[in-house]
Short mmCIF file of C-alpha atoms in Angstrom, two decimals:
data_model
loop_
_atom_site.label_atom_id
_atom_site.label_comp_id
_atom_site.label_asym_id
_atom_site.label_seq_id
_atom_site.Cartn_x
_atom_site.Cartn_y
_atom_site.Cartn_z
CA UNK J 1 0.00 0.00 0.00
CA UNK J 2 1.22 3.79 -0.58
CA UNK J 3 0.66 5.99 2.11
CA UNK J 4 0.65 10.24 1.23
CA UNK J 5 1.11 12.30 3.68
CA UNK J 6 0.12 16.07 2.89
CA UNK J 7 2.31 18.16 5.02
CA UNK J 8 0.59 21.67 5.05
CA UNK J 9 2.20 25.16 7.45
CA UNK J 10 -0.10 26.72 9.37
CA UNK J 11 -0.66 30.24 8.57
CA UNK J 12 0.91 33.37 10.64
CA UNK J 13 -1.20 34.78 12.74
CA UNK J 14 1.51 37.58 13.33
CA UNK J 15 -0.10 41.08 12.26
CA UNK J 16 2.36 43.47 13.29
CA UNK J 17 5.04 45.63 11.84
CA UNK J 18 8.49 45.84 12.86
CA UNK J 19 9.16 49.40 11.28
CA UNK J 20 7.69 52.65 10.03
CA UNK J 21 9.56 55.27 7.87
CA UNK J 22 7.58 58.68 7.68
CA UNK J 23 8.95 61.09 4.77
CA UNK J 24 12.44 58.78 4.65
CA UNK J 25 12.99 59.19 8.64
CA UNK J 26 12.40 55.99 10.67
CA UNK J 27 10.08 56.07 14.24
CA UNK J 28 12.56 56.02 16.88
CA UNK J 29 12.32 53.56 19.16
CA UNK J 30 9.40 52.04 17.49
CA UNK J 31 8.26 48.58 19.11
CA UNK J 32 5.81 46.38 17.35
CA UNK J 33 3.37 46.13 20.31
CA UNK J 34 3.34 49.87 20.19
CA UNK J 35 0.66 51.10 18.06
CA UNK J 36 0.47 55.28 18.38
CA UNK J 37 3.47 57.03 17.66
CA UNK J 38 3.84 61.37 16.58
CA UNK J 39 5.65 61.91 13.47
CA UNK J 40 6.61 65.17 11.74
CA UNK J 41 6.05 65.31 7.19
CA UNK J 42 7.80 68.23 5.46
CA UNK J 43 6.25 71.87 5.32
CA UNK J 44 3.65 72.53 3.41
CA UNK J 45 2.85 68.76 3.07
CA UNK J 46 -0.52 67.30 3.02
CA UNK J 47 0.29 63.81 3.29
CA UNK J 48 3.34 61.33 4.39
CA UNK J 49 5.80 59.17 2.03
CA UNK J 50 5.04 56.04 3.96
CA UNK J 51 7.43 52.86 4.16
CA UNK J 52 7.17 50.00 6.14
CA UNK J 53 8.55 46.64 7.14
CA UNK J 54 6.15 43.89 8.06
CA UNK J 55 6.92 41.29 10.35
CA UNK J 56 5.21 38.15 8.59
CA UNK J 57 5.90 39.01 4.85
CA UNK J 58 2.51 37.26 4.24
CA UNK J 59 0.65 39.70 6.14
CA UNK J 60 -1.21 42.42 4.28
CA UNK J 61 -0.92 45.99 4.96
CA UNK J 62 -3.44 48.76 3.87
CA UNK J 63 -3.46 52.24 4.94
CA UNK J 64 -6.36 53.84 5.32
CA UNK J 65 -5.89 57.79 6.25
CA UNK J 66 -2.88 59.59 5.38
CA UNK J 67 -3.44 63.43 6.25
CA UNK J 68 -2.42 65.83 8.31
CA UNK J 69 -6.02 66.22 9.63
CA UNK J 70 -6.56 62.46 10.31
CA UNK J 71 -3.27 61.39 10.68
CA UNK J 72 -1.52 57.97 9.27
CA UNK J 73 -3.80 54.82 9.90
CA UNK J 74 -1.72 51.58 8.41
CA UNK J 75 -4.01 48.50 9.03
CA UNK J 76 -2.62 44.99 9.53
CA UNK J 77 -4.06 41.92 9.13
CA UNK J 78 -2.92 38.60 9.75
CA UNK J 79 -1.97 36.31 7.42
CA UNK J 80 -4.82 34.40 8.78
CA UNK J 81 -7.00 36.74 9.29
CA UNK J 82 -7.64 36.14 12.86
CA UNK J 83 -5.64 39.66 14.05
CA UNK J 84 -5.89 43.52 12.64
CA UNK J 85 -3.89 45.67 13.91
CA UNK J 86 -3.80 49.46 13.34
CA UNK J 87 -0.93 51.58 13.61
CA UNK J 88 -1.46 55.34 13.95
CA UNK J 89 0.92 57.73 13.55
CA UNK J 90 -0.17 61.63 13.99
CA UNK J 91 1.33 63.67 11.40
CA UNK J 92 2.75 67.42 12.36
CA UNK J 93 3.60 69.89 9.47
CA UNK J 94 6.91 71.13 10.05
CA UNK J 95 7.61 75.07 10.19
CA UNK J 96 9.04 77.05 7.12
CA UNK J 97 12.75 76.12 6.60
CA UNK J 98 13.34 78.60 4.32
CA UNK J 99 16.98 80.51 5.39
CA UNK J 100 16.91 83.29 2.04
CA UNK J 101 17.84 86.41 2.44
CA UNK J 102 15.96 89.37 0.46
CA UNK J 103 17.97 92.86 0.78
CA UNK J 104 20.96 93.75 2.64
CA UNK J 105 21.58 97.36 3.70
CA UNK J 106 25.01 98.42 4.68
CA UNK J 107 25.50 101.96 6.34
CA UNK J 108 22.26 102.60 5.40
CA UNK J 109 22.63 101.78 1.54
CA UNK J 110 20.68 99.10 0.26
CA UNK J 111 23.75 96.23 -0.87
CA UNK J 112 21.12 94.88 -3.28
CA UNK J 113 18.94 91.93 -3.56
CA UNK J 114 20.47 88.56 -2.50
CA UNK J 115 20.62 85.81 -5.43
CA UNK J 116 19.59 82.64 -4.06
CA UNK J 117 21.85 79.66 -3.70
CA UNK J 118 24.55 82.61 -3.79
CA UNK J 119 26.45 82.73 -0.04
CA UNK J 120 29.33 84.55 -0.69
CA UNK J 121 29.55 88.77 -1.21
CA UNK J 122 31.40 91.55 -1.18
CA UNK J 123 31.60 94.53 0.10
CA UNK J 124 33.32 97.91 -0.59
CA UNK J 125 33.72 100.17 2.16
CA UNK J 126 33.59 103.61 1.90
CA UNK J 127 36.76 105.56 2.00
CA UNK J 128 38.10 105.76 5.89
CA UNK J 129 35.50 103.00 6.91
CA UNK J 130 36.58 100.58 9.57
CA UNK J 131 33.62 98.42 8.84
CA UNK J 132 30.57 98.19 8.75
CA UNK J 133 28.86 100.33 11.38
CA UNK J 134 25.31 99.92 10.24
CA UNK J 135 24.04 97.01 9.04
CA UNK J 136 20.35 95.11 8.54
CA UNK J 137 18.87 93.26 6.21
CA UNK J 138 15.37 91.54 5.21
CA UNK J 139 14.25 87.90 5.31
CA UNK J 140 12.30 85.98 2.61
CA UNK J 141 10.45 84.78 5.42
CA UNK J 142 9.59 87.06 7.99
CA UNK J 143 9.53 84.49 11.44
CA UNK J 144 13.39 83.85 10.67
CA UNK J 145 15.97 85.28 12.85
CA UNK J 146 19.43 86.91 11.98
CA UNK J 147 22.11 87.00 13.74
CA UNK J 148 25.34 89.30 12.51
CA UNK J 149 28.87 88.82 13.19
CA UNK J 150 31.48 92.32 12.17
CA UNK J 151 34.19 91.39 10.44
CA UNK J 152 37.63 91.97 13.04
CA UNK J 153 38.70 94.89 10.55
CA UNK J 154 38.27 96.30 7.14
CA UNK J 155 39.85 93.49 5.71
CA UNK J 156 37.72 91.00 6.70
CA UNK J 157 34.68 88.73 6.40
CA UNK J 158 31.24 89.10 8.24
CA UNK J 159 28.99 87.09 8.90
CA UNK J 160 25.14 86.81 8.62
CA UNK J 161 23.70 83.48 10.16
CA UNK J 162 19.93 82.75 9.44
CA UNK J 163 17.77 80.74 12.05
CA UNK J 164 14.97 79.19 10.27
CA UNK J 165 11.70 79.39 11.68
CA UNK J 166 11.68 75.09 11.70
CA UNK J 167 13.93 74.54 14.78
CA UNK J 168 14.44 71.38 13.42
CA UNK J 169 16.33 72.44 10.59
CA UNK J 170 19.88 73.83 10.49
CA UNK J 171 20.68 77.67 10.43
CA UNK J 172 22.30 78.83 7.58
CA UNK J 173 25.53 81.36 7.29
CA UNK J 174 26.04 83.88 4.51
CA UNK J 175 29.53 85.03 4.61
CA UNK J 176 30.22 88.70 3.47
CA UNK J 177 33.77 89.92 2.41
CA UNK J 178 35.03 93.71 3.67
CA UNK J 179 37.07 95.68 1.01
CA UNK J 180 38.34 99.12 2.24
CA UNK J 181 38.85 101.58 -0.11
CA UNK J 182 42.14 103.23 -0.20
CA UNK J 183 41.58 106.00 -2.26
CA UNK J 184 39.74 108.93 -1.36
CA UNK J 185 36.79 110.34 -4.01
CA UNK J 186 36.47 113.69 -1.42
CA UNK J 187 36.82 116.17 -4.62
CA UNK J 188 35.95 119.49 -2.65
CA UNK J 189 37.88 122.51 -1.32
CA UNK J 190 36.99 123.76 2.17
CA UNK J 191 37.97 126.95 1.51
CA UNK J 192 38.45 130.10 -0.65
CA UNK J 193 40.94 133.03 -0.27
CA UNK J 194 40.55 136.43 -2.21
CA UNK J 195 43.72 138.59 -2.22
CA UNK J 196 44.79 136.39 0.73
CA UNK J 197 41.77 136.51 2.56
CA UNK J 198 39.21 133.88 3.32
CA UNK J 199 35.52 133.99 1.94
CA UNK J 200 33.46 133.92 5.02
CA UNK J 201 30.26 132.98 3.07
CA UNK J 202 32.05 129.72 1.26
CA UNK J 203 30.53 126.57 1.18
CA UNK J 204 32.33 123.32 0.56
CA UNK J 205 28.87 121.75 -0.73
CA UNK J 206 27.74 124.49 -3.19
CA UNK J 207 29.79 124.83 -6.68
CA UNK J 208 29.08 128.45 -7.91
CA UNK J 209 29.36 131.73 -6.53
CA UNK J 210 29.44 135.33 -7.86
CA UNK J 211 32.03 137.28 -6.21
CA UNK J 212 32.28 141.36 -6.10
CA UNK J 213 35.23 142.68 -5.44
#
């Protein structure tokens, strides 16, 4: 006689997940068991790039909400079918990164509009400028912080360093080059003499004058 014996495995009943990446970023300390965990999705964002490792590869995963009003709902069931498990991860929009800088003014002058991508400058001093005494410029986004940092002397570099209004992002630093200028561009007299003897009405700032004598 021929005996066959039909050897068959039982199916998982394992319906859990043993990670959960949220925009690229894995849940710290994530445990299986564990089923409500806070993640943060880009600014701006209305949903999550979701990745996930399941435990039982035979297991199926759906998700069901993925928003930053209901959050991230990824349901597990069992291979099975005997265990669901949901997962829910609430979802919080990160602040504006954004580090730009729009204008610079230098001793009051406007430097110009910043290009963006573009972290290096320079600056030319005025003639018998130290450095740069006044100095203040305008965000792209208006909750960022600046912080400056004078140059050591007139031939040096300053620097601007951005804090984003996401604390979770990095601050930025804009470095700006100091170039004195050696050469003066005063072209005026400060004073006029007529047979040896000074004008008492002269002005260095006006150009014409009409003089009786």
């Amino acid at each position: 006689s021929t005996f066959y014996l039909t050897i068959s495995m039982a199916k998982s009943s394992d319906a859990t997940l043993s990670a959960i990446r949220v925009d690229g970023t894995l849940i710290a300390d994530f445990n299986p068991n564990v089923f409500e965990y806070t993640a943060y999705v880009a600014y701006q964002s209305l949903s999550a790039l979701v990745a996930y490792d399941k435990s039982n590869e035979n297991s199926t995963v759906t998700i069901e909400s993925n928003n930053l009003e209901d959050g991230l709902l990824l349901r597990v069931v069992s291979e099975d079918e005997s265990v669901v498990n949901d997962y829910k991860v609430t979802l919080i929009e990160r602040k504006n990164p954004n580090t730009d800088i729009d204008q610079v003014y230098v001793n009051g002058d406007l430097l110009g509009f910043m290009n963006k991508g573009l972290t290096n400058y320079d600056v030319y001093l005025p003639y018998g400028a130290s450095n740069i005494d006044l100095f203040s410029c305008v965000l792209v986004n208006p909750n960022a912080r600046y912080e400056y940092t004078p140059a050591e002397s007139a031939n040096g570099v300053a620097l601007i360093t951005v804090y984003p209004e996401d604390e979770l992002a990095e601050p930025f630093v804009y470095t700006i080059t100091l170039y004195p200028t050696v050469v003066s561009n005063e072209a005026r007299i400060t004073n006029v003499k007529i047979n040896g003897v000074a004008y008492d009405d002269f002005d260095s700032n006006k150009t014409g004058y009409v003089i009786m004598y």
